C-alpha cells in the first residue's frame, strides 16, 4: 500500500510560486477587533448597509457550519460557489503545462473548463457502463505529473454515487490531491467523506449552498480539507470573495437546518414519483438510479424531445452528446406541479 500523505507532504504538492508568495493583506486582515472609527480601508463612511467590506474569512458562517459538518472552522473554505474552489485547487496545485488533473468521463463540466483556463493538461477516464469508477483504467492513467483527481459523487450528469470502496482505494493509493465533489450529498443516505478528513491530509470535499439549501443565486460553496490546504486556498483567493449579503443570508439559513431538510425530503419523494411517471411513458427507455436532485433518462429521441419540451416552455438538459449518455435527458426534480406539467406535456408528444 502507498505511503499516506501527511500535512508536510501536502505542502510539497503546492506550486512553488504559490508557496513562496506573500499574500495580499487587506485592511480587515490587519485589524480584526472592535473599534469605533474605521479609517483604514478607504470605505465610504456613510451607512448604506454595505459601505463596509465584508469579513474576508467569513468566520461567523464557519463557526456555525463547523459543528454541523463535524470539522473545525479552520478546515472550511468558503467561496463564490464551489466553482471558485475548483478553480483555486487547480491554480494552487497545477504548474501550467505540466501538472495534470484527472477526471471521470462523464462528469461535471467545470473541472475540464478550469483545467483548460489554468493550462493544466486533462486526463479523462471513462466510467463503467453502470457509471461507476473503472479503477484499473484510473490507476493506469495516473502518471508522475497527475496532481489532482476530481471525483464527483453523486456524479453529475449520471446521478449515482460512485462506489465508496473504490473512492477509498484512490484515497489510499494516490499521492496527490483527491477532490470529492459532494454537491448532491444531501439527496443521499450515504455518509459524507468529510468524516475521513482526519485520516487524509490530501482530501478535499466540496459541498454547496446551491442545491439542498436552495440558494444557488447567492453563490456560496464550501470546501473542507486539512488546515494546510485550506490556508493555501485562502492565500490565493480574492480578498473579499463572499459579499456581505451572501454572508448574512447564509448565516440566517444555517439557523434553520430543518427548512433545508424538509425541502430535501420533498425533492426525494418527488424524485421517486417522477421516476415512476416517466417509466409509464412509451418514450422512456430507462431511468437511471439517482442519488441526486435530478434524473438521467434515456429516451427514444433526446434532441427531438428536448426541442418539443422547449417549444412548450419546459427546459430540461439534453445530455445526448455526453459520453455514455446517448439519447439521455437530464431532468431536475421540480415542484409536484412542475413535474406533473412535464409528464402531461410528454404524454401529448
Ligand atoms: C457536481 C457539481 N459541483 C459543483 C457545482 C457548482 O456548484 P456551485 O453553484 O456551488 O458553484 C455543480 C452545479 O451544478 C455541480 O453539479
Tab-separated table of C-alpha atoms and ligand atoms in Angstrom:
chain	number	residue	atom	x	y	z
A	1	UNK	CA	0.000	0.000	0.000
A	2	UNK	CA	1.202	3.533	-0.783
A	3	UNK	CA	2.517	5.742	1.987
A	4	UNK	CA	-0.154	8.011	3.486
A	5	UNK	CA	0.311	11.698	2.661
A	6	UNK	CA	0.762	13.811	5.784
A	7	UNK	CA	0.369	17.572	6.242
A	8	UNK	CA	4.027	18.287	5.381
A	9	UNK	CA	3.851	16.197	2.197
A	10	UNK	CA	0.746	18.074	1.120
A	11	UNK	CA	2.633	21.364	1.091
A	12	UNK	CA	5.213	19.791	-1.250
A	13	UNK	CA	2.409	19.419	-3.822
A	14	UNK	CA	1.696	23.160	-3.890
A	15	UNK	CA	3.114	25.192	-6.793
A	16	UNK	CA	6.374	26.771	-5.661
A	17	UNK	CA	5.371	30.328	-6.576
A	18	UNK	CA	2.153	29.938	-4.566
A	19	UNK	CA	4.030	28.525	-1.588
A	20	UNK	CA	6.628	31.293	-1.697
A	21	UNK	CA	4.392	34.275	-2.418
A	22	UNK	CA	3.312	36.863	0.123
A	23	UNK	CA	-0.493	37.098	0.047
A	24	UNK	CA	-2.380	40.390	-0.232
A	25	UNK	CA	-3.091	41.735	3.210
A	26	UNK	CA	-6.371	43.621	3.380
A	27	UNK	CA	-7.359	46.239	5.949
A	28	UNK	CA	-9.722	43.722	7.528
A	29	UNK	CA	-6.900	41.139	7.718
A	30	UNK	CA	-4.682	43.561	9.602
A	31	UNK	CA	-7.240	44.839	12.105
A	32	UNK	CA	-9.861	42.389	13.331
A	33	UNK	CA	-11.037	43.780	16.679
A	34	UNK	CA	-13.883	46.035	17.777
A	35	UNK	CA	-13.357	49.782	17.214
A	36	UNK	CA	-15.407	52.953	16.890
A	37	UNK	CA	-13.820	54.689	13.959
A	38	UNK	CA	-12.636	52.829	10.880
A	39	UNK	CA	-10.398	54.925	8.638
A	40	UNK	CA	-8.245	52.090	7.348
A	41	UNK	CA	-9.977	50.681	4.246
A	42	UNK	CA	-10.890	53.729	2.143
A	43	UNK	CA	-14.569	52.917	2.589
A	44	UNK	CA	-17.336	55.489	2.342
A	45	UNK	CA	-18.240	56.398	5.963
A	46	UNK	CA	-21.958	56.980	5.275
A	47	UNK	CA	-24.055	53.889	6.126
A	48	UNK	CA	-25.793	52.112	3.254
A	49	UNK	CA	-25.870	48.662	4.796
A	50	UNK	CA	-22.951	47.768	2.541
A	51	UNK	CA	-20.465	50.618	2.920
A	52	UNK	CA	-18.026	48.390	4.854
A	53	UNK	CA	-16.034	45.489	3.392
A	54	UNK	CA	-17.135	42.012	4.499
A	55	UNK	CA	-15.205	39.648	6.759
A	56	UNK	CA	-12.613	38.191	4.323
A	57	UNK	CA	-12.661	34.795	6.047
A	58	UNK	CA	-16.395	34.624	6.875
A	59	UNK	CA	-15.789	33.403	10.442
A	60	UNK	CA	-19.407	33.676	11.610
A	61	UNK	CA	-20.582	31.252	8.937
A	62	UNK	CA	-17.663	28.904	9.548
A	63	UNK	CA	-18.325	28.800	13.287
A	64	UNK	CA	-21.971	27.899	12.651
A	65	UNK	CA	-21.125	25.401	9.897
A	66	UNK	CA	-18.269	23.609	11.683
A	67	UNK	CA	-20.366	21.660	14.230
A	68	UNK	CA	-22.935	20.766	11.547
A	69	UNK	CA	-20.185	19.247	9.398
A	70	UNK	CA	-18.123	17.921	12.297
A	71	UNK	CA	-14.977	19.787	11.248
A	72	UNK	CA	-13.128	22.768	12.742
A	73	UNK	CA	-13.793	26.292	11.363
A	74	UNK	CA	-10.163	26.351	10.162
A	75	UNK	CA	-10.893	23.348	7.941
A	76	UNK	CA	-13.502	25.278	5.929
A	77	UNK	CA	-13.007	27.398	2.813
A	78	UNK	CA	-15.963	29.429	1.544
A	79	UNK	CA	-16.108	30.742	-1.981
A	80	UNK	CA	-18.213	32.240	-4.743
A	81	UNK	CA	-19.868	28.880	-5.403
A	82	UNK	CA	-17.932	25.634	-5.234
A	83	UNK	CA	-16.812	26.575	-8.741
A	84	UNK	CA	-14.408	29.034	-7.092
A	85	UNK	CA	-12.882	26.237	-5.019
A	86	UNK	CA	-12.492	24.039	-8.123
A	87	UNK	CA	-10.567	26.816	-9.883
A	88	UNK	CA	-8.414	27.641	-6.844
A	89	UNK	CA	-7.457	23.999	-6.270
A	90	UNK	CA	-6.146	23.758	-9.827
A	91	UNK	CA	-4.360	27.109	-9.521
A	92	UNK	CA	-2.757	26.075	-6.226
A	93	UNK	CA	-1.511	22.642	-7.248
A	94	UNK	CA	-1.015	22.516	-11.019
A	95	UNK	CA	2.030	24.078	-12.630
A	96	UNK	CA	0.693	25.236	-16.052
A	97	UNK	CA	1.541	22.979	-19.000
A	98	UNK	CA	2.963	20.340	-16.658
A	99	UNK	CA	0.793	19.066	-13.789
A	100	UNK	CA	-2.294	17.204	-14.917
A	101	UNK	CA	-5.724	16.746	-13.470
A	102	UNK	CA	-7.634	13.517	-13.808
A	103	UNK	CA	-11.421	13.356	-14.109
A	104	UNK	CA	-14.000	10.746	-14.944
A	105	UNK	CA	-15.990	10.835	-18.165
A	106	UNK	CA	-18.773	11.839	-17.925
A	107	UNK	CA	-18.698	14.258	-15.022
A	108	UNK	CA	-19.389	17.873	-14.071
A	109	UNK	CA	-18.099	20.162	-16.823
A	110	UNK	CA	-16.312	22.798	-14.757
A	111	UNK	CA	-13.319	20.606	-13.839
A	112	UNK	CA	-12.319	20.491	-17.521
A	113	UNK	CA	-13.069	24.183	-18.063
A	114	UNK	CA	-10.973	25.254	-15.061
A	115	UNK	CA	-8.179	22.900	-16.129
A	116	UNK	CA	-8.144	24.487	-19.556
A	117	UNK	CA	-8.208	28.049	-18.211
A	118	UNK	CA	-5.242	27.206	-15.996
A	119	UNK	CA	-3.392	25.318	-18.769
A	120	UNK	CA	-3.428	22.105	-16.729
A	121	UNK	CA	-3.413	19.077	-19.030
A	122	UNK	CA	-6.504	16.928	-18.545
A	123	UNK	CA	-6.821	13.148	-18.449
A	124	UNK	CA	-10.288	11.597	-18.715
A	125	UNK	CA	-11.106	8.083	-17.544
A	126	UNK	CA	-14.383	6.672	-18.802
A	127	UNK	CA	-16.808	5.365	-16.178
A	128	UNK	CA	-18.029	1.781	-16.395
A	129	UNK	CA	-21.321	1.054	-18.176
A	130	UNK	CA	-23.139	1.398	-14.852
A	131	UNK	CA	-21.429	4.736	-14.252
A	132	UNK	CA	-19.008	3.581	-11.554
A	133	UNK	CA	-15.255	4.158	-11.307
A	134	UNK	CA	-13.128	1.950	-13.530
A	135	UNK	CA	-10.307	1.595	-11.015
A	136	UNK	CA	-7.997	-0.323	-13.279
A	137	UNK	CA	-8.230	2.335	-16.001
A	138	UNK	CA	-7.944	5.118	-13.428
A	139	UNK	CA	-4.765	3.782	-11.844
A	140	UNK	CA	-3.329	3.074	-15.297
A	141	UNK	CA	-3.961	6.713	-16.263
A	142	UNK	CA	-2.092	8.181	-13.286
A	143	UNK	CA	1.384	9.482	-14.150
A	144	UNK	CA	4.107	11.277	-12.187
A	145	UNK	CA	2.506	14.557	-13.331
A	146	UNK	CA	-1.011	13.760	-12.077
A	147	UNK	CA	-1.593	16.276	-9.314
A	148	UNK	CA	-5.361	16.392	-8.700
A	149	UNK	CA	-8.118	13.791	-9.148
A	150	UNK	CA	-11.709	15.059	-9.166
A	151	UNK	CA	-14.358	12.505	-8.207
A	152	UNK	CA	-17.957	13.658	-8.258
A	153	UNK	CA	-20.253	11.588	-6.038
A	154	UNK	CA	-23.187	11.645	-6.590
A	155	UNK	CA	-21.999	12.287	-10.110
A	156	UNK	CA	-23.366	14.884	-12.483
A	157	UNK	CA	-24.916	14.114	-15.004
A	158	UNK	CA	-25.348	10.413	-14.169
A	159	UNK	CA	-26.896	10.984	-10.712
A	160	UNK	CA	-25.361	7.959	-8.967
A	161	UNK	CA	-22.931	7.661	-6.078
A	162	UNK	CA	-19.541	6.251	-7.025
A	163	UNK	CA	-18.682	3.128	-5.078
A	164	UNK	CA	-17.344	4.117	-1.669
A	165	UNK	CA	-14.774	1.318	-1.585
A	166	UNK	CA	-13.347	2.412	-4.920
A	167	UNK	CA	-13.060	6.037	-3.781
A	168	UNK	CA	-11.305	4.801	-0.641
A	169	UNK	CA	-8.842	2.877	-2.781
A	170	UNK	CA	-8.000	6.066	-4.702
A	171	UNK	CA	-7.565	7.945	-1.422
A	172	UNK	CA	-5.295	5.259	-0.042
A	173	UNK	CA	-3.130	4.908	-3.135
A	174	UNK	CA	-2.919	8.276	-4.865
A	175	UNK	CA	-0.079	10.548	-3.778
A	176	UNK	CA	-1.682	13.797	-4.957
A	177	UNK	CA	-4.835	15.767	-4.134
A	178	UNK	CA	-8.182	13.920	-4.173
A	179	UNK	CA	-11.219	16.163	-4.531
A	180	UNK	CA	-14.598	14.582	-3.806
A	181	UNK	CA	-17.366	16.824	-5.071
A	182	UNK	CA	-20.437	16.231	-2.911
A	183	UNK	CA	-22.684	18.949	-4.375
A	184	UNK	CA	-25.616	16.480	-4.201
A	185	UNK	CA	-24.736	14.671	-0.967
A	186	UNK	CA	-27.894	15.786	0.897
A	187	UNK	CA	-30.064	13.803	-1.513
A	188	UNK	CA	-28.436	10.500	-0.492
A	189	UNK	CA	-28.339	8.486	2.693
A	190	UNK	CA	-24.628	7.993	2.192
A	191	UNK	CA	-22.186	9.456	4.695
A	192	UNK	CA	-20.071	12.419	3.620
A	193	UNK	CA	-16.337	11.911	3.102
A	194	UNK	CA	-15.767	14.867	5.458
A	195	UNK	CA	-15.691	12.213	8.200
A	196	UNK	CA	-12.426	10.910	6.734
A	197	UNK	CA	-10.636	14.269	6.755
A	198	UNK	CA	-8.645	13.430	9.913
A	199	UNK	CA	-7.101	10.439	8.090
A	200	UNK	CA	-6.240	12.088	4.751
A	201	UNK	CA	-4.415	15.440	4.551
A	202	UNK	CA	-4.725	15.350	0.738
A	203	UNK	CA	-8.534	15.049	0.702
A	204	UNK	CA	-10.746	17.999	-0.270
A	205	UNK	CA	-14.529	17.634	-0.009
A	206	UNK	CA	-16.681	20.129	-1.911
A	207	UNK	CA	-20.262	20.966	-0.988
A	208	UNK	CA	-22.538	23.858	-1.907
A	209	UNK	CA	-25.450	26.010	-0.796
A	210	UNK	CA	-26.780	25.829	-4.378
A	211	UNK	CA	-28.708	22.542	-4.231
A	212	UNK	CA	-30.235	21.237	-0.976
A	213	UNK	CA	-30.036	24.650	0.700
A	214	UNK	CA	-31.905	26.230	-2.221
A	215	UNK	CA	-29.525	29.191	-2.501
A	216	UNK	CA	-27.964	28.862	-5.970
A	217	UNK	CA	-28.402	32.592	-6.582
A	218	UNK	CA	-26.375	33.501	-3.504
A	219	UNK	CA	-23.202	31.858	-4.871
A	220	UNK	CA	-21.753	30.170	-1.819
A	221	UNK	CA	-19.699	26.997	-1.974
A	222	UNK	CA	-17.782	25.092	0.676
A	223	UNK	CA	-14.508	23.186	0.661
A	224	UNK	CA	-13.498	21.058	3.645
A	225	UNK	CA	-9.917	19.863	3.973
A	226	UNK	CA	-6.784	19.827	6.100
A	227	UNK	CA	-5.867	23.208	7.625
A	228	UNK	CA	-2.777	23.247	5.352
A	229	UNK	CA	-4.828	23.046	2.141
A	230	UNK	CA	-7.482	25.495	3.389
A	231	UNK	CA	-4.735	28.017	4.246
A	232	UNK	CA	-3.367	27.732	0.709
A	233	UNK	CA	-6.814	28.327	-0.843
A	234	UNK	CA	-7.331	31.340	1.430
A	235	UNK	CA	-3.903	32.635	0.483
A	236	UNK	CA	-4.740	32.851	-3.244
A	237	UNK	CA	-8.452	33.774	-3.201
A	238	UNK	CA	-9.663	37.326	-3.857
A	239	UNK	CA	-9.621	39.180	-0.536
A	240	UNK	CA	-13.395	39.725	-0.216
A	241	UNK	CA	-14.701	36.768	-2.237
A	242	UNK	CA	-18.020	36.379	-0.368
A	243	UNK	CA	-20.070	39.571	-0.128
A	244	UNK	CA	-21.879	40.854	2.986
A	245	UNK	CA	-25.368	39.959	1.778
A	246	UNK	CA	-24.391	36.387	0.936
A	247	UNK	CA	-22.773	36.016	4.358
A	248	UNK	CA	-25.868	37.350	6.143
A	249	UNK	CA	-28.352	35.220	4.205
A	250	UNK	CA	-26.247	32.062	4.578
A	251	UNK	CA	-25.938	32.626	8.312
A	252	UNK	CA	-29.690	33.013	8.518
A	253	UNK	CA	-30.256	29.814	6.521
A	254	UNK	CA	-27.941	27.906	8.852
A	255	UNK	CA	-30.183	28.817	11.831
A	256	UNK	CA	-32.895	26.664	10.264
A	257	UNK	CA	-31.453	23.398	9.032
A	258	UNK	CA	-34.958	21.920	9.349
A	259	UNK	CA	-36.155	24.004	6.396
A	260	UNK	CA	-33.403	22.562	4.211
A	261	UNK	CA	-34.128	19.024	5.421
A	262	UNK	CA	-37.823	19.437	4.665
A	263	UNK	CA	-37.103	20.607	1.099
A	264	UNK	CA	-34.737	17.666	0.614
A	265	UNK	CA	-37.421	15.193	1.804
A	266	UNK	CA	-39.941	16.658	-0.646
A	267	UNK	CA	-37.468	16.523	-3.525
A	268	UNK	CA	-36.574	12.889	-2.761
A	269	UNK	CA	-40.278	11.996	-2.644
A	270	UNK	CA	-40.879	13.791	-5.927
A	271	UNK	CA	-37.836	12.103	-7.465
A	272	UNK	CA	-39.471	8.704	-6.851
A	273	UNK	CA	-42.824	9.905	-8.220
A	274	UNK	CA	-41.211	11.428	-11.304
A	275	UNK	CA	-39.270	8.241	-11.961
A	276	UNK	CA	-42.466	6.194	-11.717
A	277	UNK	CA	-44.373	8.570	-14.027
A	278	UNK	CA	-41.569	8.683	-16.575
A	279	UNK	CA	-41.331	4.888	-16.663
A	280	UNK	CA	-45.006	4.709	-17.678
A	281	UNK	CA	-44.366	6.770	-20.805
A	282	UNK	CA	-43.694	4.913	-24.081
A	283	UNK	CA	-40.928	7.405	-24.828
A	284	UNK	CA	-38.841	6.324	-21.816
A	285	UNK	CA	-36.259	3.616	-22.365
A	286	UNK	CA	-34.552	3.848	-18.986
A	287	UNK	CA	-34.462	5.982	-15.851
A	288	UNK	CA	-31.068	5.643	-14.211
A	289	UNK	CA	-30.946	5.312	-10.401
A	290	UNK	CA	-30.413	8.706	-8.805
A	291	UNK	CA	-28.909	9.879	-5.529
A	292	UNK	CA	-29.245	13.492	-6.613
A	293	UNK	CA	-31.999	16.048	-7.285
A	294	UNK	CA	-32.208	15.089	-10.956
A	295	UNK	CA	-32.855	12.049	-13.103
A	296	UNK	CA	-30.885	10.895	-16.111
A	297	UNK	CA	-33.439	9.492	-18.530
A	298	UNK	CA	-32.785	7.566	-21.719
A	299	UNK	CA	-35.485	8.302	-24.283
A	300	UNK	CA	-36.141	7.348	-27.887
A	301	UNK	CA	-35.059	10.725	-29.299
A	302	UNK	CA	-33.419	13.090	-26.796
A	303	UNK	CA	-32.738	16.087	-29.099
A	304	UNK	CA	-36.299	15.898	-30.501
A	305	UNK	CA	-37.867	15.598	-27.045
A	306	UNK	CA	-35.722	18.433	-25.762
A	307	UNK	CA	-36.863	20.699	-28.609
A	308	UNK	CA	-40.508	19.636	-28.184
A	309	UNK	CA	-40.407	20.489	-24.461
A	310	UNK	CA	-38.590	23.750	-25.090
A	311	UNK	CA	-41.315	24.798	-27.527
A	312	UNK	CA	-43.732	24.275	-24.599
A	313	UNK	CA	-41.516	26.394	-22.344
A	314	UNK	CA	-40.253	23.420	-20.327
A	315	UNK	CA	-36.462	23.296	-20.234
A	316	UNK	CA	-34.563	20.112	-19.465
A	317	UNK	CA	-30.925	19.366	-20.315
A	318	UNK	CA	-30.070	17.417	-23.445
A	319	UNK	CA	-27.053	15.297	-22.493
A	320	UNK	CA	-27.141	13.079	-25.585
A	321	UNK	CA	-23.684	14.190	-26.765
A	322	UNK	CA	-22.079	13.281	-23.429
A	323	UNK	CA	-20.020	10.054	-23.137
A	324	UNK	CA	-22.214	7.028	-22.192
A	325	UNK	CA	-25.322	9.240	-22.272
A	326	UNK	CA	-26.610	8.738	-25.822
A	327	UNK	CA	-30.242	9.844	-26.077
A	328	UNK	CA	-30.274	10.951	-22.455
A	329	UNK	CA	-32.032	13.930	-20.934
A	330	UNK	CA	-31.115	15.226	-17.519
A	331	UNK	CA	-34.258	16.319	-15.744
A	332	UNK	CA	-34.113	18.296	-12.492
A	333	UNK	CA	-36.811	17.328	-9.966
A	334	UNK	CA	-39.190	20.275	-9.724
A	335	UNK	CA	-42.239	21.046	-7.597
A	336	UNK	CA	-45.113	18.499	-7.758
A	337	UNK	CA	-46.959	20.806	-10.204
A	338	UNK	CA	-43.912	21.335	-12.420
A	339	UNK	CA	-43.316	17.596	-12.584
A	340	UNK	CA	-46.992	16.975	-13.441
A	341	UNK	CA	-46.815	19.572	-16.222
A	342	UNK	CA	-43.697	17.903	-17.613
A	343	UNK	CA	-45.355	14.482	-17.675
A	344	UNK	CA	-48.564	15.908	-19.190
A	345	UNK	CA	-46.541	17.622	-21.919
A	346	UNK	CA	-44.657	14.437	-22.798
A	347	UNK	CA	-47.907	12.462	-22.881
A	348	UNK	CA	-49.079	14.772	-25.682
A	349	UNK	CA	-45.933	14.231	-27.705
B	1	LIG	C1	-21.144	18.383	-9.228
B	1	LIG	C2	-21.255	19.846	-9.135
B	1	LIG	N1	-20.324	20.528	-8.472
B	1	LIG	C3	-20.388	21.859	-8.354
B	1	LIG	C4	-21.420	22.567	-8.909
B	1	LIG	C5	-21.408	24.064	-8.808
B	1	LIG	O1	-21.882	24.466	-7.614
B	1	LIG	P1	-21.866	25.988	-7.175
B	1	LIG	O2	-23.211	26.528	-7.518
B	1	LIG	O3	-21.616	25.912	-5.704
B	1	LIG	O4	-20.757	26.678	-7.907
B	1	LIG	C6	-22.415	21.909	-9.631
B	1	LIG	C7	-23.510	22.661	-10.255
B	1	LIG	O5	-24.353	22.187	-10.943
B	1	LIG	C8	-22.326	20.509	-9.743
B	1	LIG	O6	-23.238	19.803	-10.420
